[in-house]
Short mmCIF file of C-alpha atoms in Angstrom, two decimals:
data_model
loop_
_atom_site.label_atom_id
_atom_site.label_comp_id
_atom_site.label_asym_id
_atom_site.label_seq_id
_atom_site.Cartn_x
_atom_site.Cartn_y
_atom_site.Cartn_z
CA MET Z 3 37.30 -49.45 -125.22
CA THR Z 4 35.23 -51.48 -123.07
CA ILE Z 5 31.88 -50.98 -122.12
CA GLN Z 6 30.51 -50.43 -119.10
CA ALA Z 7 27.09 -49.95 -117.16
CA ALA Z 8 25.71 -46.52 -117.98
CA GLU Z 9 26.16 -43.82 -115.51
CA GLY Z 10 24.59 -43.70 -112.46
CA THR Z 11 23.19 -47.44 -112.92
CA LYS Z 12 24.92 -50.66 -110.78
CA ASP Z 13 24.99 -54.08 -111.69
CA LEU Z 14 23.89 -56.59 -108.94
CA LEU Z 15 26.33 -59.43 -108.85
CA PRO Z 16 25.24 -62.96 -107.67
CA GLY Z 17 25.91 -61.88 -103.74
CA GLU Z 18 24.44 -58.67 -104.06
CA ALA Z 19 21.33 -60.11 -106.28
CA GLN Z 20 20.44 -62.85 -104.10
CA HIS Z 21 20.40 -60.22 -101.24
CA TRP Z 22 17.61 -58.03 -103.44
CA GLU Z 23 15.91 -60.91 -103.58
CA ASP Z 24 15.71 -61.99 -99.64
CA PHE Z 25 15.31 -58.13 -99.05
CA LYS Z 26 11.94 -58.79 -101.75
CA ARG Z 27 11.08 -62.12 -100.15
CA MET Z 28 11.60 -60.27 -96.22
CA SER Z 29 9.34 -57.53 -97.34
CA ALA Z 30 6.44 -59.86 -98.65
CA GLU Z 31 6.79 -61.33 -95.24
CA VAL Z 32 6.31 -58.52 -93.13
CA PHE Z 33 3.72 -56.55 -95.02
CA GLY Z 34 1.97 -59.91 -95.77
CA ARG Z 35 1.24 -60.25 -92.02
CA TYR Z 36 -0.67 -56.59 -92.17
CA GLY Z 37 -2.76 -57.97 -94.88
CA TYR Z 38 -1.09 -56.66 -98.13
CA VAL Z 39 -0.69 -58.39 -101.42
CA LEU Z 40 1.57 -58.51 -104.30
CA ILE Z 41 0.74 -56.11 -107.46
CA ASP Z 42 3.19 -55.71 -110.16
CA THR Z 43 2.78 -52.76 -113.00
CA PRO Z 44 4.56 -51.73 -115.72
CA VAL Z 45 8.10 -49.70 -115.89
CA PHE Z 46 6.75 -47.30 -118.18
CA GLU Z 47 3.59 -45.24 -117.96
CA GLN Z 48 2.28 -42.32 -119.69
CA THR Z 49 3.50 -39.00 -118.91
CA GLU Z 50 0.21 -37.66 -117.79
CA LEU Z 51 0.45 -40.15 -115.23
CA PHE Z 52 2.91 -38.46 -113.62
CA VAL Z 53 2.42 -35.08 -114.63
CA ARG Z 54 -0.78 -34.97 -113.12
CA GLY Z 55 -0.52 -37.56 -109.87
CA ILE Z 56 2.96 -36.26 -108.50
CA GLY Z 57 2.83 -32.52 -109.81
CA GLU Z 58 4.36 -30.85 -112.39
CA ALA Z 59 6.27 -28.33 -110.23
CA THR Z 60 8.12 -31.25 -108.46
CA ASP Z 61 11.79 -32.03 -109.16
CA VAL Z 62 10.70 -35.51 -110.15
CA VAL Z 63 8.44 -34.48 -113.26
CA SER Z 64 10.11 -30.91 -114.09
CA LYS Z 65 13.80 -32.34 -114.11
CA GLU Z 66 14.21 -36.09 -113.02
CA MET Z 67 11.70 -38.10 -115.70
CA PHE Z 68 13.24 -40.30 -118.43
CA GLN Z 69 11.51 -39.90 -121.71
CA ALA Z 70 10.50 -43.13 -123.26
CA VAL Z 71 10.05 -42.88 -126.65
CA SER Z 72 9.68 -45.57 -129.49
CA GLY Z 73 11.78 -45.41 -133.07
CA GLU Z 74 8.81 -44.19 -135.18
CA ASN Z 75 8.25 -41.43 -132.42
CA LEU Z 76 11.84 -40.69 -132.21
CA LYS Z 77 11.76 -39.85 -136.46
CA ARG Z 78 8.97 -37.80 -135.80
CA LEU Z 79 10.17 -35.87 -132.81
CA VAL Z 80 13.37 -35.16 -135.20
CA ALA Z 81 11.11 -33.61 -137.98
CA GLY Z 82 9.71 -31.22 -135.70
CA GLU Z 83 6.77 -32.75 -135.21
CA ALA Z 84 4.53 -33.26 -131.98
CA ILE Z 85 4.09 -36.92 -130.39
CA LYS Z 86 0.19 -37.79 -129.59
CA GLY Z 87 -0.88 -37.95 -125.70
CA LYS Z 88 -0.80 -41.73 -125.17
CA SER Z 89 2.30 -42.19 -127.52
CA ARG Z 90 4.16 -39.94 -124.44
CA LEU Z 91 5.87 -42.34 -122.13
CA SER Z 92 8.02 -42.16 -119.34
CA LEU Z 93 9.95 -44.85 -117.07
CA ARG Z 94 8.46 -44.94 -113.59
CA PRO Z 95 10.31 -42.18 -111.03
CA GLU Z 96 8.40 -43.58 -108.38
CA GLY Z 97 5.67 -46.61 -107.42
CA THR Z 98 2.62 -45.03 -106.15
CA ALA Z 99 1.10 -43.05 -109.14
CA GLY Z 100 1.40 -46.28 -111.32
CA VAL Z 101 -0.38 -48.76 -108.40
CA VAL Z 102 -2.90 -46.25 -108.02
CA ARG Z 103 -3.61 -46.22 -111.96
CA ALA Z 104 -4.14 -49.67 -112.00
CA ALA Z 105 -6.86 -49.91 -108.69
CA VAL Z 106 -8.62 -47.22 -110.73
CA GLN Z 107 -8.43 -48.91 -114.17
CA HIS Z 108 -9.28 -52.15 -112.88
CA ASN Z 109 -11.99 -51.45 -110.34
CA LEU Z 110 -10.17 -52.98 -107.28
CA VAL Z 111 -11.83 -50.47 -104.87
CA PRO Z 112 -15.77 -50.21 -105.82
CA PRO Z 113 -17.42 -47.72 -103.65
CA GLY Z 114 -18.17 -49.36 -100.37
CA ALA Z 115 -15.74 -52.12 -100.30
CA ALA Z 116 -13.13 -52.95 -97.74
CA PRO Z 117 -9.84 -51.36 -98.59
CA VAL Z 118 -7.17 -52.65 -100.69
CA LYS Z 119 -3.78 -53.35 -99.27
CA LEU Z 120 -0.90 -53.66 -102.01
CA MET Z 121 2.45 -53.91 -102.59
CA TYR Z 122 5.45 -54.25 -104.93
CA ALA Z 123 8.77 -54.28 -105.73
CA GLY Z 124 11.27 -53.36 -108.79
CA PRO Z 125 13.22 -50.82 -110.58
CA MET Z 126 12.52 -46.96 -110.54
CA PHE Z 127 14.21 -44.21 -112.64
CA ARG Z 128 15.20 -40.81 -112.25
CA ALA Z 129 18.01 -38.74 -114.18
CA GLU Z 130 19.16 -37.62 -110.87
CA ARG Z 131 22.97 -36.50 -110.52
CA PRO Z 132 24.61 -39.80 -109.30
CA GLN Z 133 25.97 -39.68 -106.06
CA LYS Z 134 26.07 -41.58 -103.05
CA GLY Z 135 22.75 -44.03 -101.88
CA ARG Z 136 21.31 -42.22 -105.26
CA GLN Z 137 21.47 -43.96 -108.52
CA ARG Z 138 19.57 -43.26 -111.57
CA GLN Z 139 18.03 -46.73 -112.19
CA PHE Z 140 17.53 -47.92 -108.34
CA ASN Z 141 15.02 -50.62 -106.47
CA GLN Z 142 12.29 -49.94 -103.97
CA VAL Z 143 9.87 -51.99 -102.09
CA GLY Z 144 6.59 -50.28 -101.37
CA ILE Z 145 2.66 -50.51 -100.10
CA GLU Z 146 0.18 -48.77 -101.07
CA CYS Z 147 -3.52 -48.89 -98.97
CA LEU Z 148 -6.74 -47.78 -100.95
CA GLY Z 149 -9.90 -47.27 -99.22
CA ALA Z 150 -8.73 -46.28 -95.78
CA GLN Z 151 -9.00 -42.95 -94.48
CA ALA Z 152 -9.44 -43.48 -90.28
CA PRO Z 153 -5.66 -42.34 -88.35
CA SER Z 154 -5.05 -45.65 -87.29
CA ALA Z 155 -4.65 -46.85 -91.19
CA ASP Z 156 -1.59 -44.26 -91.14
CA ALA Z 157 -0.24 -45.60 -87.99
CA GLU Z 158 -0.34 -49.10 -88.95
CA ALA Z 159 1.56 -48.15 -91.95
CA ILE Z 160 4.32 -46.39 -90.15
CA ILE Z 161 4.43 -49.23 -87.55
CA MET Z 162 4.81 -51.87 -90.54
CA LEU Z 163 7.79 -49.57 -92.18
CA MET Z 164 9.86 -49.51 -88.98
CA ARG Z 165 9.12 -53.32 -88.24
CA PHE Z 166 10.38 -53.67 -91.36
CA PHE Z 167 13.90 -52.22 -91.15
CA GLU Z 168 14.33 -54.26 -87.66
CA ALA Z 169 13.54 -57.30 -89.94
CA ILE Z 170 16.32 -56.97 -92.23
CA GLY Z 171 18.65 -55.92 -89.73
CA ILE Z 172 19.02 -52.05 -89.19
CA PRO Z 173 18.67 -51.83 -85.47
CA ALA Z 174 16.09 -49.20 -83.99
CA GLU Z 175 18.57 -47.43 -82.38
CA ALA Z 176 20.14 -46.21 -85.66
CA THR Z 177 16.81 -45.35 -87.23
CA CYS Z 178 14.74 -41.62 -86.37
CA LEU Z 179 11.22 -41.22 -88.09
CA LEU Z 180 9.85 -37.88 -89.31
CA VAL Z 181 5.93 -37.24 -88.57
CA ASN Z 182 4.23 -34.45 -89.45
CA SER Z 183 0.76 -33.29 -91.36
CA LEU Z 184 0.14 -31.52 -94.56
CA GLY Z 185 -3.08 -30.48 -94.04
CA CYS Z 186 -6.49 -30.35 -96.18
CA ASP Z 187 -7.89 -28.78 -98.96
CA GLU Z 188 -10.14 -26.85 -96.15
CA CYS Z 189 -6.46 -25.51 -94.11
CA ARG Z 190 -3.59 -26.10 -96.37
CA PRO Z 191 -4.54 -23.11 -98.85
CA ALA Z 192 -4.76 -20.71 -96.49
CA TYR Z 193 -1.28 -21.90 -95.67
CA ARG Z 194 0.16 -21.80 -99.06
CA GLU Z 195 -0.75 -18.04 -99.47
CA ARG Z 196 0.98 -17.83 -95.88
CA LEU Z 197 4.22 -19.11 -97.49
CA TYR Z 198 4.09 -17.70 -100.53
CA ARG Z 199 3.98 -13.90 -99.00
CA HIS Z 200 7.00 -15.25 -96.94
CA LEU Z 201 8.65 -15.77 -99.92
CA GLN Z 202 7.92 -13.10 -101.55
CA ASP Z 203 8.51 -10.73 -98.62
CA ASN Z 204 12.27 -12.20 -98.50
CA ALA Z 205 12.74 -12.67 -102.35
CA ALA Z 206 16.11 -11.81 -102.10
CA LEU Z 207 16.81 -14.51 -99.85
CA PHE Z 208 15.62 -17.24 -102.14
CA CYS Z 209 16.90 -18.52 -105.74
CA GLU Z 210 15.39 -18.28 -108.75
CA GLU Z 211 14.15 -21.96 -108.40
CA CYS Z 212 12.33 -21.51 -105.13
CA LEU Z 213 10.75 -18.35 -106.38
CA ARG Z 214 9.53 -19.87 -109.54
CA ARG Z 215 7.87 -23.08 -107.62
CA ALA Z 216 6.56 -20.26 -105.36
CA GLU Z 217 3.64 -19.67 -107.99
CA SER Z 218 2.72 -23.16 -108.55
CA ASN Z 219 3.27 -25.01 -105.07
CA PRO Z 220 5.12 -22.73 -102.26
CA LEU Z 221 6.11 -25.83 -100.50
CA ARG Z 222 8.36 -27.04 -102.51
CA ALA Z 223 10.80 -24.65 -101.05
CA PHE Z 224 11.25 -26.71 -98.35
CA ASP Z 225 13.04 -29.05 -100.52
CA CYS Z 226 15.89 -27.06 -101.96
CA LYS Z 227 19.20 -27.92 -101.05
CA ASN Z 228 20.79 -24.10 -101.21
CA PRO Z 229 21.85 -23.30 -98.04
CA GLN Z 230 20.51 -20.26 -98.31
CA CYS Z 231 16.86 -20.91 -98.83
CA ALA Z 232 16.81 -23.37 -96.33
CA SER Z 233 18.16 -20.74 -93.86
CA ALA Z 234 15.61 -18.30 -95.13
CA MET Z 235 12.97 -21.17 -94.81
CA GLU Z 236 13.76 -21.87 -90.90
CA GLN Z 237 11.58 -18.50 -90.47
CA ALA Z 238 8.71 -19.65 -92.78
CA PRO Z 239 5.32 -20.18 -90.98
CA MET Z 240 4.74 -24.00 -89.87
CA ILE Z 241 1.79 -25.98 -91.33
CA THR Z 242 0.84 -26.90 -88.18
CA GLU Z 243 0.03 -23.59 -87.27
CA SER Z 244 -2.46 -23.53 -89.94
CA LEU Z 245 -4.45 -27.09 -89.56
CA CYS Z 246 -7.56 -26.94 -89.03
CA GLY Z 247 -9.79 -28.84 -86.44
CA ALA Z 248 -9.93 -32.51 -88.63
CA CYS Z 249 -6.53 -32.37 -89.44
CA GLN Z 250 -5.52 -31.74 -85.92
CA GLU Z 251 -7.58 -34.46 -84.54
CA HIS Z 252 -6.58 -36.80 -87.23
CA HIS Z 253 -2.45 -36.07 -86.63
CA GLY Z 254 -3.28 -36.27 -83.46
CA GLN Z 255 -4.67 -39.86 -83.13
CA VAL Z 256 -1.80 -41.34 -85.68
CA LYS Z 257 0.61 -39.90 -83.30
CA SER Z 258 -1.36 -41.85 -80.09
CA TYR Z 259 -1.43 -45.10 -81.81
CA LEU Z 260 2.49 -45.39 -82.70
CA ALA Z 261 2.88 -44.17 -78.70
CA ILE Z 262 0.40 -47.18 -78.11
CA ALA Z 263 2.31 -49.47 -80.40
CA GLY Z 264 5.73 -47.94 -78.56
CA VAL Z 265 7.15 -46.60 -81.97
CA PRO Z 266 9.01 -43.55 -81.32
CA TYR Z 267 8.98 -40.69 -83.87
CA ARG Z 268 9.92 -37.03 -83.85
CA GLU Z 269 7.50 -34.20 -85.18
CA GLU Z 270 9.14 -32.23 -87.91
CA PRO Z 271 6.97 -29.47 -89.55
CA ARG Z 272 9.54 -28.93 -92.44
CA LEU Z 273 8.50 -32.23 -93.73
CA VAL Z 274 6.95 -31.99 -97.56
CA ARG Z 275 8.25 -35.23 -98.96
CA GLY Z 276 8.77 -33.86 -102.40
CA LEU Z 277 5.42 -34.99 -104.13
CA ASP Z 278 2.67 -32.75 -104.70
CA TYR Z 279 -0.03 -35.30 -103.88
CA TYR Z 280 0.09 -36.24 -100.56
CA THR Z 281 -2.25 -34.58 -97.89
CA ARG Z 282 -2.31 -34.99 -94.24
CA THR Z 283 -0.15 -37.33 -92.51
CA VAL Z 284 3.61 -37.56 -94.21
CA PHE Z 285 6.70 -39.47 -92.61
CA GLU Z 286 10.17 -40.67 -93.17
CA ALA Z 287 12.68 -42.89 -91.58
CA GLN Z 288 16.34 -41.60 -91.56
CA VAL Z 289 19.51 -43.30 -90.42
CA THR Z 290 22.24 -41.48 -88.18
CA GLU Z 291 25.24 -43.66 -90.09
CA GLY Z 292 26.18 -44.66 -93.44
CA LEU Z 293 24.64 -42.27 -95.71
CA GLY Z 294 25.81 -39.09 -95.29
CA SER Z 295 23.46 -36.16 -95.77
CA GLN Z 296 21.27 -38.42 -97.67
CA ASN Z 297 19.74 -40.04 -94.98
CA ALA Z 298 16.51 -41.48 -96.04
CA ILE Z 299 15.87 -45.13 -96.34
CA GLY Z 300 12.11 -44.73 -96.73
CA GLY Z 301 9.04 -42.93 -96.22
CA GLY Z 302 5.75 -41.77 -97.44
CA GLY Z 303 2.07 -40.39 -96.78
CA ARG Z 304 -1.43 -40.27 -97.29
CA TYR Z 305 -2.67 -38.79 -100.57
CA ASP Z 306 -6.76 -38.64 -100.24
CA LYS Z 307 -6.86 -36.77 -104.27
CA LEU Z 308 -4.86 -39.13 -105.99
CA ALA Z 309 -7.31 -41.22 -107.44
CA GLU Z 310 -9.34 -38.50 -108.49
CA GLU Z 311 -6.43 -36.78 -109.96
CA VAL Z 312 -5.79 -39.85 -112.39
CA GLY Z 313 -9.26 -39.99 -113.36
CA GLY Z 314 -10.85 -42.60 -110.54
CA ASN Z 315 -13.70 -41.95 -108.00
CA PRO Z 316 -12.83 -40.38 -104.64
CA THR Z 317 -10.51 -42.61 -102.72
CA PRO Z 318 -8.57 -41.94 -99.67
CA GLY Z 319 -5.43 -43.65 -100.37
CA LEU Z 320 -1.91 -43.60 -98.45
CA GLY Z 321 1.87 -45.56 -98.82
CA PHE Z 322 5.61 -45.74 -98.60
CA ALA Z 323 8.37 -47.10 -100.38
CA ILE Z 324 11.96 -48.35 -99.25
CA GLY Z 325 15.17 -47.36 -101.25
CA TYR Z 326 16.99 -50.73 -101.44
CA GLU Z 327 20.32 -49.24 -102.54
CA ARG Z 328 20.04 -46.87 -99.18
CA CYS Z 329 19.28 -49.52 -96.87
CA VAL Z 330 22.54 -51.54 -98.15
CA LEU Z 331 24.27 -48.90 -97.04
CA ALA Z 332 22.86 -48.46 -93.67
CA LEU Z 333 23.36 -52.18 -92.91
CA LYS Z 334 26.66 -51.98 -93.83
CA ALA Z 335 27.20 -48.90 -91.78
CA ALA Z 336 25.57 -51.43 -89.06
CA GLY Z 337 27.87 -53.78 -89.89
CA TYR Z 338 25.55 -56.09 -91.07
CA GLU Z 339 27.38 -59.39 -92.93
CA PHE Z 340 25.89 -60.16 -96.12
CA PRO Z 341 25.03 -64.31 -96.63
CA SER Z 342 27.15 -66.39 -99.66
CA ALA Z 343 25.16 -66.23 -102.76
CA SER Z 344 25.92 -70.08 -103.02
CA THR Z 345 23.43 -72.28 -102.65
CA CYS Z 346 25.12 -75.63 -103.11
CA ASP Z 347 24.10 -78.62 -100.90
CA VAL Z 348 26.16 -81.28 -102.51
CA PHE Z 349 29.39 -81.62 -104.47
CA VAL Z 350 30.12 -84.70 -106.52
CA ALA Z 351 33.59 -85.20 -107.00
CA CYS Z 352 35.45 -88.01 -109.44
CA VAL Z 353 38.70 -89.41 -108.46
CA ASP Z 354 39.34 -89.98 -112.26
CA GLY Z 355 37.44 -89.71 -115.65
CA THR Z 356 36.14 -93.57 -114.93
CA VAL Z 357 33.41 -92.09 -112.82
CA GLN Z 358 32.91 -89.54 -114.78
CA ASP Z 359 29.39 -90.82 -116.63
CA ALA Z 360 28.35 -92.69 -112.85
CA ALA Z 361 28.94 -89.14 -111.15
CA PHE Z 362 26.89 -87.20 -113.92
CA GLU Z 363 23.86 -89.17 -113.81
CA ALA Z 364 23.75 -88.98 -110.22
CA VAL Z 365 24.02 -85.31 -109.89
CA GLN Z 366 21.11 -85.00 -112.13
CA THR Z 367 19.17 -87.28 -109.98
CA LEU Z 368 20.12 -85.99 -106.90
CA ARG Z 369 19.16 -82.38 -108.43
CA ASP Z 370 15.60 -83.52 -109.25
CA SER Z 371 15.27 -85.38 -105.84
CA GLY Z 372 15.55 -81.29 -104.61
CA LEU Z 373 18.93 -80.97 -103.59
CA SER Z 374 21.25 -77.72 -105.00
CA CYS Z 375 24.32 -79.98 -106.73
CA GLU Z 376 27.39 -79.46 -108.50
CA MET Z 377 30.42 -81.36 -109.91
CA ASP Z 378 33.37 -80.47 -111.35
CA HIS Z 379 33.33 -79.56 -115.56
CA GLN Z 380 37.21 -78.90 -116.42
CA GLY Z 381 38.96 -82.16 -115.47
CA ARG Z 382 40.13 -80.80 -111.65
CA SER Z 383 42.51 -83.15 -109.54
CA LEU Z 384 40.56 -84.51 -106.39
CA LYS Z 385 42.26 -81.92 -103.94
CA SER Z 386 41.00 -78.84 -106.73
CA GLN Z 387 37.63 -80.32 -106.62
CA PHE Z 388 37.19 -80.24 -102.81
CA LYS Z 389 38.66 -76.57 -102.97
CA LEU Z 390 36.33 -75.81 -105.56
CA ALA Z 391 32.96 -77.51 -102.88
CA ASP Z 392 33.92 -75.18 -100.09
CA ARG Z 393 34.04 -71.77 -102.10
CA GLN Z 394 30.80 -73.01 -103.25
CA GLY Z 395 29.17 -73.60 -99.62
CA ALA Z 396 28.89 -77.66 -100.31
CA SER Z 397 27.61 -79.37 -96.96
CA LEU Z 398 28.76 -82.31 -98.39
CA VAL Z 399 31.12 -84.05 -100.84
CA LEU Z 400 30.18 -87.15 -102.68
CA ILE Z 401 33.34 -89.13 -103.70
CA PHE Z 402 33.04 -91.36 -106.64
CA GLY Z 403 36.24 -93.27 -107.24
CA PRO Z 404 36.75 -96.63 -109.35
CA ASP Z 405 36.58 -99.55 -106.68
CA GLU Z 406 33.88 -98.03 -104.61
CA LEU Z 407 31.24 -97.66 -107.78
CA ALA Z 408 32.51 -101.26 -108.48
CA GLU Z 409 30.91 -102.20 -105.23
CA GLY Z 410 28.00 -99.86 -105.54
CA SER Z 411 28.88 -97.30 -102.52
CA VAL Z 412 30.11 -93.92 -102.69
CA THR Z 413 32.57 -92.03 -99.73
CA VAL Z 414 30.56 -88.80 -98.15
CA ARG Z 415 32.58 -86.44 -96.49
CA ASN Z 416 31.09 -83.91 -94.07
CA MET Z 417 32.94 -80.18 -95.38
CA GLU Z 418 32.41 -78.66 -91.77
CA THR Z 419 33.89 -81.81 -89.94
CA HIS Z 420 36.03 -83.31 -92.48
CA GLU Z 421 34.53 -86.94 -91.57
CA GLU Z 422 34.21 -89.04 -94.23
CA ALA Z 423 32.33 -92.83 -94.38
CA LYS Z 424 30.74 -94.62 -97.05
CA VAL Z 425 27.31 -95.40 -97.85
CA SER Z 426 25.34 -97.18 -100.61
CA LEU Z 427 25.17 -95.36 -103.81
CA GLU Z 428 21.31 -96.80 -103.97
CA GLY Z 429 19.08 -94.81 -103.13
CA ILE Z 430 21.07 -91.91 -101.97
CA ALA Z 431 18.84 -89.36 -103.76
CA ASP Z 432 15.73 -90.10 -101.29
CA LYS Z 433 17.88 -89.65 -98.29
CA GLY Z 434 18.86 -85.10 -98.44
CA CYS Z 435 21.87 -84.29 -96.95
CA GLY Z 436 21.04 -84.89 -93.30
CA GLY Z 437 19.87 -88.37 -93.98
CA LEU Z 438 23.58 -89.30 -95.78
CA LEU Z 439 25.44 -87.75 -93.10
CA GLY Z 440 23.56 -89.66 -90.62
CA LEU Z 441 23.39 -92.41 -92.80
CA ALA Z 442 27.26 -92.62 -92.76
CA GLY Z 443 27.38 -91.91 -88.70
CA ILE Z 444 29.08 -88.69 -89.31
CA GLY Z 445 26.78 -86.47 -88.03
CA GLN Z 446 24.80 -83.70 -89.60
CA PRO Z 447 25.59 -80.73 -91.69
CA PRO Z 448 25.95 -77.11 -90.61
CA VAL Z 449 23.47 -75.07 -90.48
#
């Protein structure tokens, strides 16, 4: 039986892999305008980081994390022995906890310092049931801003998120931005108690999972996908009715800044974003087509207590993550045409085997000059070589023939117009594609 990719994983074939690289490059370009710099953290961390940071009651921690076990620890588990705390490792299910851990460990935000703005890109892992737009290994880009507590920082992050979607080709009219506030330590406890009472008073309407969650964090009930539970939560008290004065002011200023930037949004008091570390602002971008019910393509919020949870000093923070695979589905729904993975500038074709050595030398020289260059390695006919050059997206073809080589020249063909002309072989590597075609008098390569 042929071995295939594990369930819930997907190979990024050349065109897709190139698009992922372009996606990351665009994120660096857009986020860089706002002062964000790259950080790269390990794909596995101590399990305790996610338990303390994300929350033990969340689906991510309680159901979806992949445990990473070494061979020696596997033997201990089989023997019924316990694994020590530092050896309990998990593949990262999201990026925020690891970035905040790195910032705390390396003291990136000392007291009184300016906020640090970090961005990341890479694979995440969750043991979910694979479905459209949801994989067990998936890719994200994201940002974390640590040390800023003003509502303008929240709004800046949200604006940047929506600007990024426009930059990659998702039309603004195809997206919907949801915003909410989850309150703070001053006002959220009273709201949690009101929500807990709602769950207990209507226990017959909720699944066992919701009732279990109610004991640790009743807000998790908003995430339940059971239709009966969702219907019962329609009557639940809303967090916006319980916000303290400071949280109301913060939330109002965030919305005011969004209005100044001309970013449309919809208030959604049931938005909780599924992770326990959020405080005050939460937000989510959704698309109207291409993803069905799993229509979120990115989101995040403020987490002013997370640095303390992982052992650091009190440090306000906020961030968001964008799902690459979901963005691809949204782009396809919007009719986006994905670029070819080919990067061939010049194809060197041989009329026969007598010019192979000279052609091989020219290919290496062209590559050393900075051009992407290919040649045939299978003894194809000249006609077949032209077809290969076309498939590889070559802008021009250099045709090496015995007669031309004897006189120190080479034929240049413009693959867009099919015009041909001879140029001197000497110094071709110094000309570049445009220079070669201009020298031959047959125009410029396609843009």
